[in-house]
Every structure is written in structure tokens, then in C-alpha cells.
Amino acid sequence: MTLTTDVLIIGGGATGAGLVRDLARRGLRCILVEKGDLGTGTTGRYHGLLHSGGRYVAKDPIAARECIDENLIVRRIAPACVEDTGGYFVATPDDPEDYVEQFPAACAAAGVPAEEVSVGELRAREPALNPAIRRAYRVPDASLEPWQLVDGNVTDARSRGAVILPYHQVVAMQRSGGRILGVDVADVRSGTITTIAPRLVASAAGAWAGRVAALAGATLAMSPGKGTMLIFNQRMTDTVVNRLHRPADGDIMVPVHSVAILGTTEVEVPDPDHYGIGREEIALLMDEGEKLFPDIRAMRLLRAYAGVRPLYSEEPTTEDDGRGISRAHVVIDHGRRDGIDNLVSIVGGKVTTYRLMAEQTADEICRKLGVSAPCTTAGEILPGQGDGSFYWLGHRLADHEDTGGGDAELICECEMLTRSAIETFLDARWPCSLDDVRRGTRLGMGPCQGGFCTFRAAGLVADRAAAAGGDTATAAVADRALLDFLAERHRGTRPIAWGRQLQELWFTTGLYQGVLGGRSLIDVDGNGTSGAGNLPDAAESEHVVR
Ligand SMILES: Cc1cc2nc3c(=O)[nH]c(=O)nc-3n(C[C@H](O)[C@H](O)[C@H](O)COP(=O)(O)OP(=O)(O)OC[C@H]3O[C@@H](n4cnc5c(N)ncnc54)[C@H](O)[C@@H]3O)c2cc1C
């Protein structure tokens, strides 16, 4: 089967989602393909910070200005995805005085609002912070939910005719001379191959952009930079806290929903699909985190996770240098660069600047296709933004009380997630895995990390499979969903399995293996082997992270 379209977008992270929305709003026919679920690349594994730009004022003032401009736009177009926490840049005794002194002027030059606050005021607001902090500036940092943001963008695009295909991977491209004629896309769940014949291919494949370019016969030098983050079981602050020094490891704490995330590290990895998290990274993060929060070692760690930065490592051209363009992200016209007229790549950047990246890429695509429609993404609010208020932590409880309270049939207590909320998600997204449900609803992402909610939600997924007339027994579907989900959650728990977290890991493992009989789960594959091979075991030693 061959499909035709104006633009084929590869990659369903924030950038691809922003691009499909932008192009669809300009009247172009678009198909977006994503090899996993939407937002499962770096966008779903980032730190969660809507940057004010304060982090970049010294190193890259252009990127800082882009951040604050887009921060204000994202707040306007996606308020339900933003928790308006505010943020502080704080000087600990370890931070250099000259950087502290230059910070306000650098912020002013980049247009980043930064107001000095007294240490007393800071400590009153955030008592867990190091009492030795000597200076503090307030900035408009915020916490940003990635999956809802991606969903809002693709929903808008869909309503304008765009086709969105999660679990579809680009596996080959056919070229004739300077043009890509067809792109082979594999449905990773069924194995079916579809050929798409687009007028133009736009790669928003993040850290995988080099591999996608290679399918077209182009070379794109990417150096994927892995960053590791730690999730703690409660918020230590209600605001984002950054160290007042040149960006380095372990220097930001972001409150994200009911938990807190400390990050990050930076380690170049050869393969964005396979990498581990080393104990030494965890130790480094804890050592640095302690400079902000002296009691950090008494807090319970929930898990470690990592994402891979889509870093573009080619030397800047003289032309770019002359215009003083930030290297934070780059739109590459492969016509000029490699003689492939209908291929454009967008690389680098941040979730904060996803809309701007999409706009600049769409401008280039429209130029190449002779389309003159302007960008409209900054002015229109995304679908699914409720009453236009920012997200706040107690909203699920408040919503529940508004509808009468009482027995809410809670599936996930930590995230106040009801049965009806999960059913609504399954209605909209079926077929999907339990892990897709996690991303869409935050199932299992709170302090118990799925210990008590997973088996309940697995039953709902199984009911849905049975209702959809699948030929697999309901119990087997539930078992498979449960095992896959637990295996995924377990990967992030291994690197931090010591002390109280090791106790928690044994406890959860005991729940599933002992109380729920996980070890005796039925032959879910029908190949004579038990599904128990996938059940996390606290004694396993490997911790490869996907
Ligand atoms: C540790 C870390 C912390 C970060 N923290 C922040 C932060 O706090 N704030 C911020 O603004 N930014 C942050 N960033 C940067 C930000 O996360 C990324 O720049 C951004 O998510 C990139 O989005 P993207 O859509 O370009 O890439 P991705 O989200 O990676 O999307 C690319 C997609 O392409 C898909 N794909 C690849 N190959 C194929 C193929 N052949 N066929 C189909 N699909 C394919 C992948 O599956 C992937 O989903 C952080 C990055 C890292 C690594």
C-alpha cells in the first residue's frame, strides 16, 4: 500500500508534535510516524523544566532569550501542562563569586526577569534548602508536563486532517537522484510495511536524527549525550531550585507533580537506545544535591532514569557564525547540504523551545514547497487545556470533590487516578499498553511506583482486550501487561537499590511474587515458557535502561 502526503514527519516527541501542528495549521497534508508511543523518546525522559532562560544567560544568551520568549508562549497556549512553580537561582558556598555578581546583568541583557530576594525570604519559602546559601534570585521557571503537551499538539493537528501513527518506524527510504521518492514504514506491532510517498520528509528524530538521515544516504553527526536524573518520593521544594554557577552536574531540583527530580549528568553514549546508569552517576548526583539540600540522603529515592540529548556535533558554518545564531538547535536543509532536495532535519533544542523549533522548521519547509501561509501556533491555545488555569497539585482531588466526592474507585492512590479516568484514556487510545496508560495518566508514577495500582490497571487493560475480541485469554493479557509494566518500572529501581529503597524493592517484589503469585503466571506467549521470566527480581544485577 502506498500513501501520499505533502509532508512526512519522523518523530513523535515535542518537536515532531509541534511541527505537525504548525504545518497542519498552514494547510499542508501531513503524516507523523513515531516508532514507539508518542513522547517516549527524550521528551518523555527529560527533567521537566520549563526554562526561564536563567541557566543559559552566561553561556548562550541567544538560547536564554529564546527560552524566556517561549516560556511565556507555552504558559499561554498550554496552561494545563504548566505548574507555575517559579524558580530560584541560589549561591551555595561552593559557587564562584564572579558568576554570582555577573548573573543579574546577564539576565537583564538576555531579557530574563531575575529579582534578588533575601536569604530570609528564601528560607521561609523553602526551609529544606541549605542554610549556608548566601544569595538568591527569583526567576519565572516552571514545571512542564511533556505527554499532555505532545497530546495537545497532535490533537490540534489531527483536527486539521493530519494522520498520526504511533508505533510506526521508518525502516528504509528510496531515493532517485536528489529526491526521496518513498519511505517504508513498519507497523512495529503487526510487522506490516506501508510505503509513504511524500513531497517532503521532515526528520524530528532527536538523538536518532543521524540514523534517519543515513537511511536517505546523508551523514548527520550527532553525539547523543545521556543525562541521568533521580526521582525522590516527595517534593523538597515547591519551586524549581538551580545552583548559581555555570551549568554543571546535579545542580537543578524540579518539583514534578507529587515527586521531586534532581539532575542531571552528561555522558556521551554511542547508542541512544542502549545505555546504563552507573552507580558513580548516582553518587555524583547525591554529592551535588547535598550542597542544595543537606538532608537529601534522608529522603527516599524512588528511581533513576535517563534521557539522551539530541546534540548536533558538526562545526558551525562561517555563515552561521557571522549571524551569531545560537547553536541550541539547527534546521538543516539537506538540499543545500547533501543534494537531497526534499529532506529537512531539525536537531538539538529543548522541550521549552519546541514550538519555536517547529516554527523555524515549518518556515523552511513552506519555503521549499512554495507555501506562503504564516505560523499561527503562538496565538492559539492547545486543545485539552481545561478552563485555561495552570496545573496545580490538588486538582484531581478538587475535581473529585466537585463531582460529589465519596468512593472514587481509585486505581492509583498516589496520583488520585480513578477507574473512570483510566477508562476514558483507554476509550481514546485503545489499543495501548499499561505503559502507555502510565504516560497518559501518571499511573504508578507517585511514591509507591506502581506497587499497589498496577495489578488493578492490568485488569482494566485485559477487560478492554477481551471486549475488543482479541483471541488471547483475558488473564493472559492481564499477566502480560502486568509483567511488561513491572519490568519497565524495575529498570529504574535497580541502580538505586540500597538502604530504604532496597527494602521497598523487596517489598514490591514480595507483593507481586508472593502475595499475587507472580512466579506462577500462566504461559502468556503460548510457547511453553512461563511469563515469570519477565518478573522483576530484586536480586537481578543488570540495569540496562531503555
Ligand atoms: C537529561 C535531559 C534533561 C533535559 N531537561 C530538559 C528540561 O528540563 N527542559 C527542557 O526544555 N529541555 C530539557 N531537555 C532537552 C529536551 O528533552 C530535548 O531537547 C527534547 O525532548 C527533544 O525533543 P525531540 O522531539 O526533538 O526528540 P525526542 O523526544 O527524542 O523525539 C524523537 C522521536 O523520534 C523517534 N524516532 C527515532 N527514529 C525513528 C524512526 N526511524 N522512525 C520513527 N520514529 C523515530 C523516537 O522514538 C523519538 O520519540 C533535557 C534533555 C535531557 C537528555
Coordinates of C-alpha atoms and ligand atoms in Angstrom, one line a residue:
M1 CA 0.0 0.0 0.0
T2 CA 1.4 3.5 -0.8
L3 CA 0.1 6.6 0.9
T4 CA 0.7 10.1 -0.4
T5 CA 1.1 13.3 1.6
D6 CA 2.7 16.7 1.5
V7 CA 5.0 16.2 4.5
L8 CA 6.0 13.0 6.3
I9 CA 7.3 13.9 9.8
I10 CA 9.5 11.4 11.5
G11 CA 9.5 11.5 15.3
G12 CA 6.6 12.0 17.8
G13 CA 8.5 13.9 20.5
A14 CA 7.7 17.6 21.4
T15 CA 9.5 18.8 18.2
G16 CA 7.6 16.5 15.8
A17 CA 4.3 17.1 17.5
G18 CA 4.9 20.9 17.3
L19 CA 5.9 20.6 13.7
V20 CA 2.8 18.5 12.6
R21 CA 0.6 21.1 14.4
D22 CA 2.3 24.0 12.7
L23 CA 2.2 22.5 9.2
A24 CA -1.4 21.3 9.5
R25 CA -2.5 24.8 10.6
R26 CA -0.8 26.2 7.4
G27 CA -3.0 23.9 5.3
L28 CA -0.4 21.1 4.5
R29 CA -1.4 17.4 4.4
C30 CA 0.8 15.7 7.0
I31 CA 1.6 12.2 8.3
L32 CA 3.6 11.8 11.5
V33 CA 5.2 8.5 12.3
E34 CA 6.7 7.5 15.7
K35 CA 8.5 4.2 16.4
G36 CA 7.2 4.0 19.9
D37 CA 4.3 5.7 21.7
L38 CA 4.2 9.5 21.4
G39 CA 6.7 11.1 23.7
T40 CA 8.7 8.1 24.5
G41 CA 12.0 9.5 23.2
T42 CA 13.9 12.2 25.1
T43 CA 10.7 14.3 25.5
G44 CA 9.3 11.6 27.9
R45 CA 12.7 11.3 29.7
Y46 CA 13.6 14.9 30.4
H47 CA 13.9 16.9 33.6
G48 CA 10.5 18.5 33.4
L49 CA 11.7 22.2 33.5
L50 CA 10.1 25.0 31.5
H51 CA 13.2 27.1 31.4
S52 CA 13.2 30.8 32.2
G53 CA 16.5 31.0 30.4
G54 CA 18.4 31.8 33.6
R55 CA 20.5 28.7 33.1
Y56 CA 21.9 29.9 29.8
V57 CA 22.4 33.7 30.3
A58 CA 26.2 33.4 30.6
K59 CA 26.9 30.6 28.2
D60 CA 24.4 31.2 25.4
P61 CA 22.4 34.5 25.7
I62 CA 20.5 33.8 22.4
A63 CA 19.3 30.5 23.8
A64 CA 18.4 32.3 27.1
R65 CA 16.2 34.8 25.2
E66 CA 14.6 32.0 23.2
C67 CA 13.7 30.2 26.4
I68 CA 12.1 33.2 28.1
D69 CA 10.1 34.1 24.9
E70 CA 8.9 30.6 24.5
N71 CA 8.3 30.1 28.3
L72 CA 5.7 33.0 28.0
I73 CA 4.1 31.5 24.9
V74 CA 3.9 27.9 26.4
R75 CA 2.3 29.3 29.5
R76 CA -0.3 31.0 27.3
I77 CA -1.0 28.1 24.8
A78 CA -0.6 25.1 27.2
P79 CA -1.6 26.3 30.7
A80 CA -2.8 22.9 31.9
C81 CA 0.6 21.4 31.2
V82 CA 2.4 24.0 33.3
E83 CA 2.7 24.2 37.1
D84 CA 3.7 27.8 37.7
T85 CA 6.2 26.9 40.5
G86 CA 8.6 29.8 39.9
G87 CA 12.2 29.2 40.4
Y88 CA 15.3 30.4 42.3
F89 CA 19.0 30.6 41.4
V90 CA 20.8 30.2 44.6
A91 CA 24.5 30.7 45.5
T92 CA 25.9 28.0 47.8
P93 CA 29.3 28.4 49.5
D94 CA 30.7 26.3 46.6
D95 CA 29.6 28.7 43.8
P96 CA 32.1 31.3 42.4
E97 CA 31.6 34.9 43.4
D98 CA 32.2 36.3 40.0
Y99 CA 29.4 34.3 38.4
V100 CA 27.0 35.4 41.2
E101 CA 28.0 39.0 40.6
Q102 CA 27.5 38.9 36.9
F103 CA 24.2 37.0 36.9
P104 CA 21.7 39.9 37.2
A105 CA 23.3 41.9 34.4
A106 CA 23.5 38.8 32.2
C107 CA 19.8 38.1 32.9
A108 CA 18.9 41.7 32.0
A109 CA 20.9 41.5 28.8
A110 CA 19.0 38.4 27.7
G111 CA 15.6 39.7 28.8
V112 CA 15.2 37.1 31.6
P113 CA 13.4 38.6 34.6
A114 CA 15.5 38.0 37.8
E115 CA 14.8 39.6 41.1
E116 CA 17.1 39.3 44.1
V117 CA 15.3 38.0 47.2
S118 CA 16.7 38.0 50.8
V119 CA 18.0 34.7 52.1
G120 CA 15.5 35.0 54.9
E121 CA 12.6 35.2 52.5
L122 CA 14.0 32.2 50.5
R123 CA 14.4 30.1 53.7
A124 CA 10.9 30.9 54.8
R125 CA 9.6 29.7 51.5
E126 CA 11.9 26.7 51.1
P127 CA 13.1 25.6 54.5
A128 CA 14.7 22.4 53.2
L129 CA 17.4 24.4 51.4
N130 CA 21.0 24.7 52.7
P131 CA 21.1 27.4 55.4
A132 CA 24.5 28.4 54.1
I133 CA 23.0 29.8 50.9
R134 CA 24.2 33.4 50.6
R135 CA 22.3 34.9 47.6
A136 CA 19.1 34.1 45.7
Y137 CA 17.3 35.4 42.6
R138 CA 13.7 34.6 41.7
V139 CA 13.1 33.7 38.0
P140 CA 10.0 32.5 36.1
D141 CA 11.0 28.8 35.8
A142 CA 8.1 26.3 35.9
S143 CA 7.4 22.6 35.7
L144 CA 6.1 21.3 32.3
E145 CA 4.2 18.0 31.7
P146 CA 5.6 16.6 28.4
W147 CA 3.0 14.0 27.4
Q148 CA 0.0 16.3 27.7
L149 CA 1.9 18.9 25.7
V150 CA 2.6 16.4 22.9
D151 CA -1.0 15.2 23.0
G152 CA -2.4 18.8 22.7
N153 CA -0.2 19.4 19.7
V154 CA -1.2 16.2 17.8
T155 CA -4.9 16.6 18.7
D156 CA -4.9 20.1 17.1
A157 CA -3.1 18.6 14.0
R158 CA -5.5 15.7 13.8
S159 CA -8.5 18.1 13.9
R160 CA -7.0 19.6 10.7
G161 CA -6.6 16.4 8.9
A162 CA -3.1 15.2 9.9
V163 CA -2.6 11.4 10.4
I164 CA -0.7 10.4 13.5
L165 CA 0.8 6.9 13.5
P166 CA 2.5 5.9 16.8
Y167 CA 4.3 2.5 16.8
H168 CA 5.4 3.1 13.2
Q169 CA 9.1 3.1 12.4
V170 CA 10.8 4.4 9.3
V171 CA 13.0 1.5 8.1
A172 CA 14.0 2.4 4.6
M173 CA 13.9 5.2 2.0
Q174 CA 14.0 5.0 -1.7
R175 CA 15.9 7.8 -3.5
S176 CA 16.3 8.8 -7.1
G177 CA 18.9 11.4 -7.7
G178 CA 18.3 14.3 -5.4
R179 CA 14.8 13.2 -4.2
I180 CA 13.3 10.8 -1.7
L181 CA 10.5 9.0 -3.6
G182 CA 9.2 6.6 -1.0
V183 CA 9.6 5.9 2.7
D184 CA 9.0 2.4 4.1
V185 CA 7.3 2.5 7.5
A186 CA 6.9 -0.7 9.6
D187 CA 4.0 -1.1 12.0
V188 CA 6.1 -2.4 14.9
R189 CA 3.1 -4.2 16.4
S190 CA 2.0 -6.1 13.3
G191 CA 5.1 -6.0 11.1
T192 CA 3.1 -4.6 8.1
I193 CA 5.1 -2.3 5.9
T194 CA 3.5 0.7 4.3
T195 CA 5.2 3.0 1.8
I196 CA 4.6 6.7 2.1
A197 CA 5.4 8.9 -0.9
P198 CA 5.7 12.5 0.5
R199 CA 6.6 15.7 -1.3
L200 CA 9.0 16.3 1.6
V201 CA 10.4 14.4 4.6
A202 CA 11.0 16.2 7.9
S203 CA 13.1 14.4 10.4
A204 CA 12.4 15.4 14.0
A205 CA 14.0 12.2 15.3
G206 CA 16.0 13.8 18.1
A207 CA 19.0 11.8 19.1
W208 CA 18.2 9.3 16.3
A209 CA 18.4 12.0 13.6
G210 CA 21.7 10.7 12.4
R211 CA 20.3 7.2 11.8
V212 CA 17.3 8.6 10.0
A213 CA 19.5 10.8 7.7
A214 CA 21.6 7.7 7.0
L215 CA 18.5 5.9 5.6
A216 CA 18.4 8.7 3.0
G217 CA 22.1 8.4 2.3
A218 CA 23.1 11.6 4.2
T219 CA 25.6 11.9 7.1
L220 CA 24.5 13.9 10.2
A221 CA 26.9 13.9 13.0
M222 CA 25.1 13.5 16.3
S223 CA 26.8 12.9 19.7
P224 CA 24.0 11.7 21.9
G225 CA 24.6 13.0 25.5
K226 CA 23.0 10.9 28.2
G227 CA 21.7 12.7 31.3
T228 CA 20.7 10.8 34.4
M229 CA 18.1 12.1 36.9
L230 CA 16.9 10.9 40.3
I231 CA 13.3 10.9 41.5
F232 CA 12.6 11.4 45.2
N233 CA 9.3 10.3 46.8
Q234 CA 8.2 13.8 47.8
R235 CA 8.7 17.4 46.8
M236 CA 11.6 19.0 48.8
T237 CA 10.6 22.4 47.5
D238 CA 7.6 23.8 45.8
T239 CA 9.8 25.9 43.4
V240 CA 12.5 24.9 40.9
V241 CA 15.9 25.4 42.5
N242 CA 19.0 26.0 40.4
R243 CA 22.7 26.5 41.5
L244 CA 24.1 29.9 40.7
H245 CA 27.1 28.8 38.7
R246 CA 27.9 27.7 35.1
P247 CA 25.6 24.7 34.3
A248 CA 27.0 21.5 35.7
D249 CA 26.0 18.1 37.0
G250 CA 23.3 17.7 39.7
D251 CA 22.5 21.3 40.0
I252 CA 18.7 21.6 39.5
M253 CA 15.8 20.2 41.5
V254 CA 12.4 20.3 39.9
P255 CA 9.1 19.6 41.7
V256 CA 7.1 17.5 39.2
H257 CA 3.6 16.6 40.3
S258 CA 3.9 14.7 43.7
V259 CA 7.7 14.0 43.4
A260 CA 11.0 15.9 43.0
I261 CA 13.6 15.3 40.3
L262 CA 17.3 16.1 40.7
G263 CA 19.5 16.2 37.7
T264 CA 21.4 15.9 35.6
T265 CA 24.6 14.3 34.4
E266 CA 26.2 14.5 30.9
V267 CA 27.8 11.4 29.4
E268 CA 28.3 10.8 25.7
V269 CA 26.8 7.4 24.6
P270 CA 27.3 5.6 21.3
D271 CA 23.8 4.3 21.1
P272 CA 20.7 6.3 22.1
D273 CA 18.7 3.0 22.5
H274 CA 21.1 1.2 24.9
Y275 CA 22.8 2.7 27.9
G276 CA 23.2 2.0 31.6
I277 CA 23.0 4.2 34.6
G278 CA 26.2 3.9 36.7
R279 CA 26.4 3.9 40.4
E280 CA 29.0 6.6 40.1
E281 CA 26.5 8.9 38.4
I282 CA 24.1 8.4 41.3
A283 CA 26.9 9.1 43.8
L284 CA 27.8 12.3 41.9
L285 CA 24.2 13.5 41.8
M286 CA 23.7 12.8 45.5
D287 CA 27.0 14.7 46.4
E288 CA 26.0 17.7 44.4
G289 CA 22.3 17.5 45.5
E290 CA 23.6 17.6 49.1
K291 CA 25.0 21.1 48.5
L292 CA 21.5 22.3 47.9
F293 CA 19.6 20.1 50.3
P294 CA 21.8 19.0 53.3
D295 CA 19.2 16.3 54.3
I296 CA 18.9 14.8 50.9
R297 CA 20.4 11.4 52.0
A298 CA 17.5 11.0 54.4
M299 CA 14.9 11.4 51.6
R300 CA 13.7 8.2 49.9
L301 CA 14.8 7.8 46.3
L302 CA 12.2 6.2 44.1
R303 CA 14.2 5.5 40.9
A304 CA 16.8 6.7 38.4
Y305 CA 16.1 7.4 34.8
A306 CA 18.0 8.9 31.9
G307 CA 17.3 10.6 28.6
V308 CA 19.6 11.3 25.6
R309 CA 20.2 14.9 24.4
P310 CA 19.9 15.3 20.6
L311 CA 23.3 17.1 20.4
Y312 CA 24.4 18.1 16.9
S313 CA 28.2 18.0 16.7
E314 CA 29.0 19.5 13.4
E315 CA 31.2 22.6 13.2
P316 CA 29.2 25.8 12.7
T317 CA 29.5 27.2 9.2
T318 CA 31.1 30.6 8.7
E319 CA 27.7 31.9 7.6
D320 CA 26.1 30.9 10.8
D321 CA 28.9 32.3 12.9
G322 CA 28.6 35.7 11.2
R323 CA 24.9 36.0 12.2
G324 CA 25.6 35.0 15.8
I325 CA 23.0 32.2 15.7
S326 CA 22.6 30.2 18.8
R327 CA 23.7 26.6 18.3
A328 CA 21.0 25.4 20.7
H329 CA 19.0 24.0 17.7
V330 CA 19.6 23.8 14.0
V331 CA 17.3 23.4 11.0
I332 CA 19.2 21.6 8.2
D333 CA 18.2 21.8 4.6
H334 CA 19.7 18.6 3.1
G335 CA 19.1 20.0 -0.4
R336 CA 21.8 22.6 0.1
R337 CA 24.0 20.4 2.3
D338 CA 23.7 16.9 0.7
G339 CA 21.9 17.4 -2.5
I340 CA 18.7 15.7 -1.2
D341 CA 16.1 18.3 -2.2
N342 CA 13.1 17.1 -0.2
L343 CA 14.7 16.3 3.2
V344 CA 14.9 18.7 6.2
S345 CA 16.1 17.8 9.7
I346 CA 15.7 19.7 13.0
V347 CA 18.2 18.8 15.7
G348 CA 19.1 20.0 19.2
G349 CA 17.0 22.2 21.3
K350 CA 14.8 21.8 24.4
V351 CA 11.2 21.0 25.2
T352 CA 10.9 24.6 26.3
T353 CA 11.6 25.9 22.8
Y354 CA 9.8 23.1 20.9
R355 CA 7.3 25.5 19.3
L356 CA 9.9 27.9 18.0
M357 CA 11.9 25.0 16.6
A358 CA 8.8 23.7 14.9
E359 CA 8.0 27.2 13.5
Q360 CA 11.5 27.7 12.1
T361 CA 11.4 24.2 10.5
A362 CA 7.9 24.8 9.1
D363 CA 9.1 28.1 7.6
E364 CA 11.9 26.3 5.8
I365 CA 9.5 23.5 4.6
C366 CA 7.0 26.1 3.4
R367 CA 9.7 27.9 1.6
K368 CA 10.7 24.7 -0.2
L369 CA 7.1 23.8 -1.1
G370 CA 6.1 27.3 -2.1
V371 CA 3.5 27.7 0.6
S372 CA 3.1 31.3 2.0
A373 CA 0.7 30.6 5.0
P374 CA 2.1 32.1 8.2
C375 CA 2.7 30.4 11.5
T376 CA -0.2 30.6 13.9
T377 CA 0.9 28.3 16.7
A378 CA 1.9 31.1 19.2
G379 CA -1.5 32.6 19.3
E380 CA -3.9 29.7 19.6
I381 CA -4.4 27.7 22.8
L382 CA -3.9 23.9 22.5
P383 CA -6.9 21.5 22.9
G384 CA -7.3 19.9 26.3
Q385 CA -6.3 22.9 28.4
G386 CA -9.4 22.9 30.6
D387 CA -10.5 26.4 31.8
G388 CA -7.2 27.9 31.0
S389 CA -5.7 27.7 34.5
F390 CA -2.3 26.4 35.3
Y391 CA -2.0 22.8 36.7
W392 CA -1.9 22.6 40.5
L393 CA -1.1 19.6 42.6
G394 CA -4.5 19.2 44.3
H395 CA -6.5 19.3 41.1
R396 CA -7.6 15.7 40.9
L397 CA -8.8 15.8 44.5
A398 CA -10.7 19.0 43.8
D399 CA -12.2 17.6 40.6
H400 CA -13.4 14.6 42.6
E401 CA -14.9 16.7 45.4
D402 CA -16.6 18.9 42.8
T403 CA -18.4 15.8 41.5
G404 CA -19.6 14.8 44.9
G405 CA -16.6 13.0 46.4
G406 CA -17.2 9.7 48.1
D407 CA -16.0 6.3 46.7
A408 CA -14.0 7.3 43.7
E409 CA -12.9 3.8 42.7
L410 CA -9.3 4.9 43.0
I411 CA -7.0 2.7 40.9
C412 CA -3.8 4.7 41.8
E413 CA -4.0 6.4 45.2
C414 CA -0.7 8.3 44.9
E415 CA -1.9 10.1 41.7
M416 CA -5.6 10.2 42.7
L417 CA -6.4 8.3 39.5
T418 CA -9.9 6.9 39.2
R419 CA -11.2 4.0 37.3
S420 CA -13.3 6.3 35.1
A421 CA -10.2 8.4 34.2
I422 CA -8.4 5.2 33.0
E423 CA -11.5 4.0 31.1
T424 CA -11.6 7.4 29.4
F425 CA -8.0 7.1 28.4
L426 CA -8.5 3.6 27.1
D427 CA -11.5 4.7 25.1
A428 CA -9.4 7.4 23.4
R429 CA -6.2 5.4 22.9
W430 CA -7.0 1.7 22.5
P431 CA -5.0 -0.4 21.6
C432 CA -2.4 0.6 24.1
S433 CA -0.1 -0.9 26.8
L434 CA -0.1 -0.3 30.5
D435 CA 3.0 1.8 30.0
D436 CA 1.0 4.0 27.5
V437 CA -1.6 4.4 30.3
R438 CA 1.2 5.4 32.6
R439 CA 2.3 8.2 30.3
G440 CA -1.2 9.4 29.6
T441 CA -2.5 9.4 33.2
R442 CA 0.5 9.2 35.5
L443 CA -0.5 5.7 36.7
G444 CA 2.2 4.3 39.0
M445 CA 4.3 7.5 38.9
G446 CA 3.8 8.5 42.5
P447 CA 5.6 7.5 45.7
C448 CA 4.5 3.7 45.6
Q449 CA 5.8 3.5 42.0
G450 CA 3.1 1.1 40.9
G451 CA 3.3 -1.2 43.9
F452 CA -0.5 -1.1 44.6
C453 CA -2.1 0.1 41.4
T454 CA -0.5 -1.9 38.6
F455 CA -2.4 -5.1 39.0
R456 CA -5.7 -3.2 39.2
A457 CA -5.0 -1.3 36.0
A458 CA -3.8 -4.5 34.3
G459 CA -7.2 -5.9 34.8
L460 CA -8.8 -2.9 33.1
V461 CA -6.5 -3.3 30.1
A462 CA -7.3 -7.1 30.0
D463 CA -11.1 -6.3 30.1
R464 CA -10.6 -4.0 27.2
A465 CA -8.7 -6.6 25.2
A466 CA -11.5 -9.1 25.8
A467 CA -14.2 -6.6 24.8
A468 CA -12.2 -5.8 21.6
G469 CA -12.5 -9.5 20.7
G470 CA -8.8 -10.4 21.0
D471 CA -8.1 -14.1 20.6
T472 CA -5.8 -14.2 23.7
A473 CA -7.4 -15.2 27.0
T474 CA -8.2 -12.2 29.3
A475 CA -6.0 -13.5 32.1
A476 CA -3.0 -13.9 29.8
V477 CA -3.4 -10.3 28.5
A478 CA -3.6 -9.0 32.1
D479 CA -0.5 -11.0 33.0
R480 CA 1.5 -9.8 30.0
A481 CA 0.5 -6.1 30.7
L482 CA 1.5 -6.5 34.3
L483 CA 4.8 -8.2 33.6
D484 CA 5.8 -5.7 30.9
F485 CA 4.9 -2.8 33.1
L486 CA 6.8 -4.1 36.2
A487 CA 9.9 -4.9 34.1
E488 CA 9.9 -1.3 32.8
R489 CA 9.5 0.2 36.3
H490 CA 12.1 -2.2 37.7
R491 CA 14.8 -1.0 35.3
G492 CA 14.9 2.4 37.0
T493 CA 14.9 1.0 40.5
R494 CA 18.0 -1.3 40.2
P495 CA 20.7 1.5 40.1
I496 CA 19.4 3.0 43.4
A497 CA 18.7 -0.2 45.2
W498 CA 20.2 0.3 48.6
G499 CA 19.0 1.3 52.1
R500 CA 15.3 2.1 52.3
Q501 CA 14.8 1.8 48.6
L502 CA 16.2 -1.7 48.7
Q503 CA 13.7 -2.5 51.4
E504 CA 10.9 -1.1 49.2
L505 CA 12.1 -3.0 46.2
W506 CA 12.0 -6.3 48.1
F507 CA 8.6 -5.3 49.5
T508 CA 7.1 -4.7 46.0
T509 CA 8.8 -7.8 44.6
G510 CA 7.3 -9.8 47.5
L511 CA 3.8 -8.4 46.8
Y512 CA 3.9 -9.5 43.2
Q513 CA 5.9 -12.7 43.5
G514 CA 4.5 -13.9 46.8
V515 CA 1.0 -12.4 47.6
L516 CA -0.1 -12.3 44.0
G517 CA 1.7 -15.4 42.8
G518 CA 3.6 -13.7 40.1
R519 CA 6.0 -16.6 39.7
S520 CA 3.2 -18.9 38.7
L521 CA 1.8 -16.6 36.0
I522 CA 0.5 -18.6 33.0
D523 CA 2.1 -19.2 29.7
V524 CA 1.3 -15.9 28.1
D525 CA 3.2 -16.5 24.9
G526 CA 1.8 -19.9 24.3
N527 CA 5.3 -21.2 23.7
G528 CA 5.5 -23.4 26.8
T529 CA 7.5 -21.0 28.9
S530 CA 6.2 -19.1 31.9
G531 CA 5.8 -15.4 31.8
A532 CA 7.6 -15.2 35.1
G533 CA 10.9 -14.8 33.3
N534 CA 10.0 -11.1 32.9
L535 CA 9.0 -10.6 36.5
P536 CA 11.4 -8.3 38.3
D537 CA 13.6 -9.9 40.9
A538 CA 15.2 -7.8 43.5
A539 CA 18.4 -10.0 43.2
E540 CA 18.9 -9.3 39.5
S541 CA 22.1 -7.5 38.8
E542 CA 21.7 -6.0 35.3
H543 CA 20.3 -2.5 34.9
V544 CA 20.3 -1.6 31.2
V545 CA 17.9 1.3 30.7
R546 CA 15.6 1.7 27.7
Ligands
LIG1 C1 18.6 14.5 30.7 C2 17.9 15.6 30.0 C3 17.2 16.6 30.6 C4 16.6 17.6 29.9 N1 15.9 18.5 30.6 C5 15.2 19.5 29.9 C6 14.4 20.4 30.6 O1 14.3 20.3 31.9 N2 13.8 21.3 29.9 C7 13.8 21.4 28.6 O2 13.2 22.3 28.0 N3 14.6 20.5 27.9 C8 15.3 19.5 28.5 N4 16.0 18.6 27.8 C9 16.1 18.7 26.4 C10 14.8 18.1 25.8 O3 14.4 17.0 26.5 C11 15.0 17.6 24.3 O4 15.7 18.5 23.6 C12 13.7 17.3 23.6 O5 12.9 16.4 24.4 C13 13.9 16.8 22.3 O6 12.6 16.5 21.7 P1 12.6 15.9 20.3 O7 11.1 15.8 19.9 O8 13.4 16.7 19.3 O9 13.2 14.5 20.4 P2 12.6 13.1 21.0 O10 11.6 13.4 22.1 O11 13.7 12.2 21.3 O12 11.7 12.6 19.8 C14 12.3 12.0 18.7 C15 11.5 10.8 18.4 O13 11.8 10.2 17.1 C16 11.5 8.8 17.2 N5 12.2 8.1 16.1 C17 13.6 7.9 16.0 N6 13.9 7.2 14.9 C18 12.7 6.9 14.3 C19 12.3 6.2 13.2 N7 13.2 5.6 12.4 N8 11.0 6.1 12.9 C20 10.0 6.7 13.6 N9 10.3 7.4 14.8 C21 11.6 7.5 15.1 C22 12.0 8.4 18.6 O14 11.4 7.3 19.0 C23 11.6 9.7 19.4 O15 10.4 9.5 20.1 C24 16.6 17.6 28.5 C25 17.3 16.6 27.8 C26 17.9 15.5 28.6 C27 18.6 14.4 27.9

